[in-house]
Amino acid sequence: MESAAAEPSDSRPREEAAEEKEEEEDGDGAAAAPRSGPPPAEQPPAPAAATMEDCLSKKIEITVSEAEKRTGRNAMNMQETYTAYLIETRAVESQNEGQCSPVDSLWRRYSEFELLRNYLLVIYPHIVVPPLPEKRADFVWHKLSADNMDPDFVERRRIGLENFLLRVASHPVLCQDNIFYSFLTQEGGWKEMVNETGFQLKADSRLKALNATFRVKNPDKRFTELKHYSDELQSVISHLLRVRARVADRLYGVYKVHGNYGRVFSEWSAIEKEMGDGLQSAGHHMDVYAASIDDILEEEEHYADQLKEYLFYAEALRAVCRKHELMQYDLEMAAQDLTSKKQQCEELATGTVRTFSLKGMTSKLFGQETPEQREAKIKVLEEQIQEGEEQLKSKNLEGRDFVKSAWADIERFKEQKNHDLKEALISYAVMQISMCKKGIQVWTNAKECFSKM
Amino acid sequence: MSGGAAGAPKPLPSSGPKSLREMPHPLATSSSEEMGPALTPSPDLLLPRSIADKDLSLPNGTPVDTSSPASSSSLLNRLQLDDDLDGETRDLFVTVDDPKKHVCTMETYITYRVTTKTTRAEFDLPEYSVRRRYQDFDWLRNKLEESQPTHLIPPLPEKFVVKGVVDRFSEEFVETRRKALDKFLKRITDHPVLSFNEHFNVFLTAKDLNAYKKQGMALLSKMGESVKYVTGGYKLRSRPLEFAAIGEYLDTFSLKLGTIDRIAQRIIKEQLEYLVELREYGPVYSTWGGLEVELAEPLEGVSACIGNCCTALEELSEDMSEDFLPVLREYILYSESMKNVLKKRDQVQAEYEAKLEAVALKKEERPKVPTDVEKCQDRVECFNADLKADMERWQNNKRQDFRQLLMGMADKNIQYYEKCLTAWESIIPLLQDKPETK
């Protein structure tokens, strides 16, 4: 069977991706090439992607500065407790002016952040959209609360939400989005605004996407590999976080038991003459040692949060790959459809039946159709074929554009990921070094006390 | 301890061998060499004149040489506080080493080499090297307890080991035991009375100890060298304050040691559980590194680093098990045996008091106290003197031993953290390294 002009996806590697990456977290390298056109959804035509200088993050300061417990009534008129977060924005003044501009602020809750993100996911399917901090406390070790209302959890979530906003604001494409801007600046009516965009309608159904995964014939190999990578990444980071939590738990136990030395040394020192002082003060150092683990592990939670961000980023990466598969599948289906229509047309024109079709059979059974009927059918088919060819062309174009822009963002993402994770590992090593130094200090002090026994 | 006349008693320096040599016991057999300064128990217990006058003998009948009086002035010449005594002042050195496994038809056991170097006249040769097994040490200890009941005999490591739980022939177990046996002999060596004990001499020198053991048994039954002079059944009126204090001290002391032992064991357990998790943790970084390109080296580096920390932790736990815990247990055993000696002392005093009372009731006797009662009184005074002296010696050795033990524990922890620190510091440059080209 002759296949229609479904072009296989472009497998040429992007050339523009190798731009130098800036070190800072906020700014974004200019690696993202301008998009060739608006994304398939009905976003009003956007200008070319912002350069680093134009990124929103350079123009305004964004912080999520506070968290507050609130009670209210939910959609079913039931009372609920939730946490609201204060988003503050302030224009970045140039050095010359020397004035502090006023701070704008508004309150948002987690579900609104989720809405924003879902919107971005649908409208920008070719972008690896930054993830939100986890909805529920996961990978906790025993001393950490799994309670969403726990102040430590809320605090870490506050930081995560701020991080999310900064990520979006420094993304060359996402930062220009109006809905995003309104999220930061317009308290009332924002939800309605988002819903009015009708983005939910454009969301691909999960079933469709899943279907596509299994039945697409010629996906771009790079995306297939990337999807595989994102699966593996999710798996390995999950594993890492789980074991890390257990390690933290055990380490906590080791430190805390040393506290018992403090008490027994104190009791023992009471019956000793010359040894007493040394024992007593050594015991004090054991108490210090036991207490030190709390701060150490609290700091380590930040490291865990950094890993978690990339755990969730892996999911976003996967989503982009899936979108590609879906588009490719769509394309293949359209091509297949076009082929079969052309075939039908040919059969009707020449009178030969090449393939089995129900119509053909029924016409055999119930009598042939008239030449006029046949002509009409052919005409319809020819129209459809023409439409189909145009559609196929545009789908092909869309597909190629998608691949191009998605790959650009993926390259940007890769750079960011490598940079961020390296920084995370460095800070983890620094934490370990600090912990070792504290340990040496405490035990040296204790040894000094013992030497005076 | 309350001091003697001139000069406050200085705390004795280092543990073990050296210091004790400087203080021959007031009742010790005279050494040909120096009559070093003597330890002075409270004046009320020690009666130099009466010692010189009376016909004193140790409870087992050995006459006592009293030509080395305790003098208070010699207190001033007491030990330099310096830990390192020159070897010249010591004339007996004993070491336990070289464990060897012997496989016989009936049993398998370990022997240790016991090496002696000495200039003492009591020894025929200047050097000896014999092999002894645990039961020989056990025999020695029993002999010492029998023949020197007024003294504190150092403890042996535990005799029975639960089979199947501990491997009696593992390197760690044998080494731990060897150290304990070595400590045991060194403590005896340093004791001014015990080191001159004839059984000790034989233990160090005899080629065939078993023959001596058998002979000793025979002699025992013949000469009734029974030390069962703890007659029992006498009720003690009042325990002298200082011995009551010692008893209380030992009770609390062994309690606290027991607690420390449990804490240390718990720490080791927690550390091992932590180690289990670490051993899973490190390799995950490695797996992740396999997925990455630019991050491969950094992740691999972290994995290796964690591996190094695991090794360091393992070493720490092993050290604590092998070096720390056994010494704690030794001291708990020591306390137990000391409490027994205190009980014996109480009995001796009780017997004396009872006999004294019996005499007082008998009114027919003239003022001269019968020899029997006098002997009892001397026994009490002897016992008290020996015990006090040993107690003070023990206190100082204990202080030194624990100082060393706890400093050692601190040291091991410092070394553990230093190893980890080195590992983490060394990968920082690796993590910060920028690849040359993409």
PDB file of N, CA and C in Angstrom, chain A residues 140-142 238-254 297 300 428, chain B residues 268-286 302-303 305-311 313-314 317 416 424:
ATOM      1  N   VAL A 140       8.954  11.145  53.399  1.00  0.00           N
ATOM      2  CA  VAL A 140       9.311  11.702  54.700  1.00  0.00           C
ATOM      3  C   VAL A 140      10.011  10.657  55.556  1.00  0.00           C
ATOM      4  N   TRP A 141      10.957  11.117  56.364  1.00  0.00           N
ATOM      5  CA  TRP A 141      11.513  10.245  57.385  1.00  0.00           C
ATOM      6  C   TRP A 141      10.822  10.578  58.688  1.00  0.00           C
ATOM      7  N   HIS A 142      10.999   9.749  59.701  1.00  0.00           N
ATOM      8  CA  HIS A 142      10.017   9.711  60.781  1.00  0.00           C
ATOM      9  C   HIS A 142       9.807  11.008  61.536  1.00  0.00           C
ATOM     10  N   SER A 238      13.353   8.793  42.472  1.00  0.00           N
ATOM     11  CA  SER A 238      12.438   8.278  43.503  1.00  0.00           C
ATOM     12  C   SER A 238      13.186   7.363  44.451  1.00  0.00           C
ATOM     13  N   HIS A 239      13.926   6.456  43.866  1.00  0.00           N
ATOM     14  CA  HIS A 239      14.690   5.514  44.677  1.00  0.00           C
ATOM     15  C   HIS A 239      15.635   6.269  45.604  1.00  0.00           C
ATOM     16  N   LEU A 240      16.328   7.234  45.027  1.00  0.00           N
ATOM     17  CA  LEU A 240      17.294   8.003  45.798  1.00  0.00           C
ATOM     18  C   LEU A 240      16.618   8.703  46.973  1.00  0.00           C
ATOM     19  N   LEU A 241      15.474   9.306  46.698  1.00  0.00           N
ATOM     20  CA  LEU A 241      14.776  10.034  47.768  1.00  0.00           C
ATOM     21  C   LEU A 241      14.300   9.094  48.864  1.00  0.00           C
ATOM     22  N   ARG A 242      13.855   7.918  48.468  1.00  0.00           N
ATOM     23  CA  ARG A 242      13.389   6.959  49.472  1.00  0.00           C
ATOM     24  C   ARG A 242      14.528   6.527  50.373  1.00  0.00           C
ATOM     25  N   VAL A 243      15.653   6.159  49.762  1.00  0.00           N
ATOM     26  CA  VAL A 243      16.779   5.692  50.563  1.00  0.00           C
ATOM     27  C   VAL A 243      17.343   6.825  51.409  1.00  0.00           C
ATOM     28  N   ARG A 244      17.375   8.019  50.837  1.00  0.00           N
ATOM     29  CA  ARG A 244      17.889   9.157  51.593  1.00  0.00           C
ATOM     30  C   ARG A 244      17.080   9.373  52.856  1.00  0.00           C
ATOM     31  N   ALA A 245      15.763   9.205  52.742  1.00  0.00           N
ATOM     32  CA  ALA A 245      14.910   9.379  53.915  1.00  0.00           C
ATOM     33  C   ALA A 245      15.256   8.343  54.976  1.00  0.00           C
ATOM     34  N   ARG A 246      15.527   7.135  54.557  1.00  0.00           N
ATOM     35  CA  ARG A 246      15.887   6.090  55.515  1.00  0.00           C
ATOM     36  C   ARG A 246      17.248   6.381  56.138  1.00  0.00           C
ATOM     37  N   VAL A 247      18.163   6.841  55.320  1.00  0.00           N
ATOM     38  CA  VAL A 247      19.492   7.197  55.828  1.00  0.00           C
ATOM     39  C   VAL A 247      19.359   8.280  56.892  1.00  0.00           C
ATOM     40  N   ALA A 248      18.519   9.276  56.606  1.00  0.00           N
ATOM     41  CA  ALA A 248      18.328  10.369  57.557  1.00  0.00           C
ATOM     42  C   ALA A 248      17.777   9.843  58.873  1.00  0.00           C
ATOM     43  N   ASP A 249      16.837   8.958  58.767  1.00  0.00           N
ATOM     44  CA  ASP A 249      16.230   8.348  59.942  1.00  0.00           C
ATOM     45  C   ASP A 249      17.271   7.672  60.825  1.00  0.00           C
ATOM     46  N   ARG A 250      18.107   6.860  60.196  1.00  0.00           N
ATOM     47  CA  ARG A 250      19.104   6.109  60.946  1.00  0.00           C
ATOM     48  C   ARG A 250      20.147   7.018  61.569  1.00  0.00           C
ATOM     49  N   LEU A 251      20.539   8.003  60.787  1.00  0.00           N
ATOM     50  CA  LEU A 251      21.560   8.921  61.284  1.00  0.00           C
ATOM     51  C   LEU A 251      21.030   9.654  62.517  1.00  0.00           C
ATOM     52  N   TYR A 252      19.765  10.008  62.445  1.00  0.00           N
ATOM     53  CA  TYR A 252      19.110  10.655  63.579  1.00  0.00           C
ATOM     54  C   TYR A 252      19.235   9.786  64.822  1.00  0.00           C
ATOM     55  N   GLY A 253      18.963   8.497  64.650  1.00  0.00           N
ATOM     56  CA  GLY A 253      19.054   7.562  65.771  1.00  0.00           C
ATOM     57  C   GLY A 253      20.448   7.525  66.370  1.00  0.00           C
ATOM     58  N   VAL A 254      21.461   7.459  65.519  1.00  0.00           N
ATOM     59  CA  VAL A 254      22.837   7.382  66.010  1.00  0.00           C
ATOM     60  C   VAL A 254      23.171   8.594  66.883  1.00  0.00           C
ATOM     61  N   LEU A 297      19.880  17.802  59.579  1.00  0.00           N
ATOM     62  CA  LEU A 297      18.892  17.141  58.730  1.00  0.00           C
ATOM     63  C   LEU A 297      17.902  18.125  58.130  1.00  0.00           C
ATOM     64  N   GLU A 300      19.399  19.335  55.108  1.00  0.00           N
ATOM     65  CA  GLU A 300      19.394  18.323  54.055  1.00  0.00           C
ATOM     66  C   GLU A 300      18.058  18.260  53.329  1.00  0.00           C
ATOM     67  N   TYR A 428      25.297  19.711  48.618  1.00  0.00           N
ATOM     68  CA  TYR A 428      25.192  18.512  49.449  1.00  0.00           C
ATOM     69  C   TYR A 428      26.549  18.141  50.022  1.00  0.00           C
TER      70      TYR A 428
ATOM     71  N   ILE B 268      26.428   1.199  68.597  1.00  0.00           N
ATOM     72  CA  ILE B 268      26.987   0.318  67.571  1.00  0.00           C
ATOM     73  C   ILE B 268      25.861  -0.244  66.707  1.00  0.00           C
ATOM     74  N   LYS B 269      24.788  -0.640  67.352  1.00  0.00           N
ATOM     75  CA  LYS B 269      23.644  -1.192  66.619  1.00  0.00           C
ATOM     76  C   LYS B 269      23.073  -0.152  65.657  1.00  0.00           C
ATOM     77  N   GLU B 270      22.878   1.054  66.148  1.00  0.00           N
ATOM     78  CA  GLU B 270      22.325   2.106  65.293  1.00  0.00           C
ATOM     79  C   GLU B 270      23.278   2.409  64.140  1.00  0.00           C
ATOM     80  N   GLN B 271      24.551   2.398  64.435  1.00  0.00           N
ATOM     81  CA  GLN B 271      25.526   2.673  63.386  1.00  0.00           C
ATOM     82  C   GLN B 271      25.476   1.611  62.300  1.00  0.00           C
ATOM     83  N   LEU B 272      25.307   0.379  62.711  1.00  0.00           N
ATOM     84  CA  LEU B 272      25.259  -0.681  61.713  1.00  0.00           C
ATOM     85  C   LEU B 272      24.002  -0.580  60.857  1.00  0.00           C
ATOM     86  N   GLU B 273      22.910  -0.186  61.481  1.00  0.00           N
ATOM     87  CA  GLU B 273      21.684  -0.004  60.693  1.00  0.00           C
ATOM     88  C   GLU B 273      21.827   1.161  59.727  1.00  0.00           C
ATOM     89  N   TYR B 274      22.486   2.202  60.189  1.00  0.00           N
ATOM     90  CA  TYR B 274      22.776   3.352  59.328  1.00  0.00           C
ATOM     91  C   TYR B 274      23.652   2.898  58.170  1.00  0.00           C
ATOM     92  N   LEU B 275      24.609   2.038  58.483  1.00  0.00           N
ATOM     93  CA  LEU B 275      25.516   1.534  57.456  1.00  0.00           C
ATOM     94  C   LEU B 275      24.757   0.765  56.380  1.00  0.00           C
ATOM     95  N   VAL B 276      23.795  -0.024  56.798  1.00  0.00           N
ATOM     96  CA  VAL B 276      23.004  -0.800  55.835  1.00  0.00           C
ATOM     97  C   VAL B 276      22.351   0.132  54.819  1.00  0.00           C
ATOM     98  N   GLU B 277      21.771   1.207  55.322  1.00  0.00           N
ATOM     99  CA  GLU B 277      21.104   2.141  54.407  1.00  0.00           C
ATOM    100  C   GLU B 277      22.104   2.849  53.512  1.00  0.00           C
ATOM    101  N   LEU B 278      23.220   3.251  54.090  1.00  0.00           N
ATOM    102  CA  LEU B 278      24.261   3.922  53.305  1.00  0.00           C
ATOM    103  C   LEU B 278      24.730   3.042  52.158  1.00  0.00           C
ATOM    104  N   ARG B 279      24.808   1.754  52.425  1.00  0.00           N
ATOM    105  CA  ARG B 279      25.310   0.839  51.402  1.00  0.00           C
ATOM    106  C   ARG B 279      24.351   0.744  50.220  1.00  0.00           C
ATOM    107  N   GLU B 280      23.086   1.040  50.483  1.00  0.00           N
ATOM    108  CA  GLU B 280      22.146   1.065  49.363  1.00  0.00           C
ATOM    109  C   GLU B 280      22.162   2.437  48.699  1.00  0.00           C
ATOM    110  N   TYR B 281      22.382   3.451  49.505  1.00  0.00           N
ATOM    111  CA  TYR B 281      22.321   4.835  49.045  1.00  0.00           C
ATOM    112  C   TYR B 281      23.385   5.160  47.993  1.00  0.00           C
ATOM    113  N   GLY B 282      24.627   4.827  48.292  1.00  0.00           N
ATOM    114  CA  GLY B 282      25.729   5.160  47.401  1.00  0.00           C
ATOM    115  C   GLY B 282      25.527   4.682  45.973  1.00  0.00           C
ATOM    116  N   PRO B 283      25.248   3.405  45.781  1.00  0.00           N
ATOM    117  CA  PRO B 283      25.097   2.867  44.429  1.00  0.00           C
ATOM    118  C   PRO B 283      23.986   3.520  43.599  1.00  0.00           C
ATOM    119  N   VAL B 284      22.972   4.085  44.249  1.00  0.00           N
ATOM    120  CA  VAL B 284      21.903   4.718  43.455  1.00  0.00           C
ATOM    121  C   VAL B 284      22.468   5.905  42.681  1.00  0.00           C
ATOM    122  N   TYR B 285      23.385   6.626  43.293  1.00  0.00           N
ATOM    123  CA  TYR B 285      24.028   7.728  42.569  1.00  0.00           C
ATOM    124  C   TYR B 285      24.762   7.204  41.340  1.00  0.00           C
ATOM    125  N   SER B 286      25.359   6.052  41.501  1.00  0.00           N
ATOM    126  CA  SER B 286      26.089   5.432  40.403  1.00  0.00           C
ATOM    127  C   SER B 286      25.149   5.081  39.261  1.00  0.00           C
ATOM    128  N   VAL B 302      30.162  11.149  43.837  1.00  0.00           N
ATOM    129  CA  VAL B 302      29.385  11.130  45.081  1.00  0.00           C
ATOM    130  C   VAL B 302      29.206   9.691  45.549  1.00  0.00           C
ATOM    131  N   SER B 303      28.938   8.820  44.605  1.00  0.00           N
ATOM    132  CA  SER B 303      28.760   7.408  44.942  1.00  0.00           C
ATOM    133  C   SER B 303      30.007   6.846  45.612  1.00  0.00           C
ATOM    134  N   CYS B 305      32.316   8.491  47.105  1.00  0.00           N
ATOM    135  CA  CYS B 305      32.500   9.176  48.377  1.00  0.00           C
ATOM    136  C   CYS B 305      31.712   8.495  49.483  1.00  0.00           C
ATOM    137  N   ILE B 306      30.446   8.229  49.183  1.00  0.00           N
ATOM    138  CA  ILE B 306      29.605   7.561  50.177  1.00  0.00           C
ATOM    139  C   ILE B 306      30.183   6.198  50.519  1.00  0.00           C
ATOM    140  N   GLY B 307      30.723   5.529  49.515  1.00  0.00           N
ATOM    141  CA  GLY B 307      31.375   4.243  49.757  1.00  0.00           C
ATOM    142  C   GLY B 307      32.514   4.359  50.756  1.00  0.00           C
ATOM    143  N   ASN B 308      33.303   5.410  50.590  1.00  0.00           N
ATOM    144  CA  ASN B 308      34.403   5.628  51.529  1.00  0.00           C
ATOM    145  C   ASN B 308      33.902   5.862  52.947  1.00  0.00           C
ATOM    146  N   CYS B 309      32.815   6.610  53.058  1.00  0.00           N
ATOM    147  CA  CYS B 309      32.246   6.856  54.373  1.00  0.00           C
ATOM    148  C   CYS B 309      31.764   5.556  54.995  1.00  0.00           C
ATOM    149  N   CYS B 310      31.221   4.686  54.173  1.00  0.00           N
ATOM    150  CA  CYS B 310      30.781   3.381  54.683  1.00  0.00           C
ATOM    151  C   CYS B 310      31.945   2.629  55.300  1.00  0.00           C
ATOM    152  N   THR B 311      33.045   2.600  54.581  1.00  0.00           N
ATOM    153  CA  THR B 311      34.226   1.904  55.089  1.00  0.00           C
ATOM    154  C   THR B 311      34.677   2.492  56.415  1.00  0.00           C
ATOM    155  N   LEU B 313      32.955   4.085  58.583  1.00  0.00           N
ATOM    156  CA  LEU B 313      31.985   3.785  59.638  1.00  0.00           C
ATOM    157  C   LEU B 313      32.144   2.364  60.142  1.00  0.00           C
ATOM    158  N   GLU B 314      32.376   1.479  59.200  1.00  0.00           N
ATOM    159  CA  GLU B 314      32.582   0.089  59.571  1.00  0.00           C
ATOM    160  C   GLU B 314      33.756  -0.047  60.531  1.00  0.00           C
ATOM    161  N   SER B 317      32.855   1.209  64.067  1.00  0.00           N
ATOM    162  CA  SER B 317      32.039   0.258  64.833  1.00  0.00           C
ATOM    163  C   SER B 317      32.861  -0.923  65.305  1.00  0.00           C
ATOM    164  N   TYR B 416      37.113   8.910  62.334  1.00  0.00           N
ATOM    165  CA  TYR B 416      36.017   8.597  61.419  1.00  0.00           C
ATOM    166  C   TYR B 416      35.592   9.846  60.663  1.00  0.00           C
ATOM    167  N   TRP B 424      34.798  13.861  51.217  1.00  0.00           N
ATOM    168  CA  TRP B 424      33.913  14.884  50.646  1.00  0.00           C
ATOM    169  C   TRP B 424      34.685  16.072  50.096  1.00  0.00           C
TER     170      TRP B 424
END
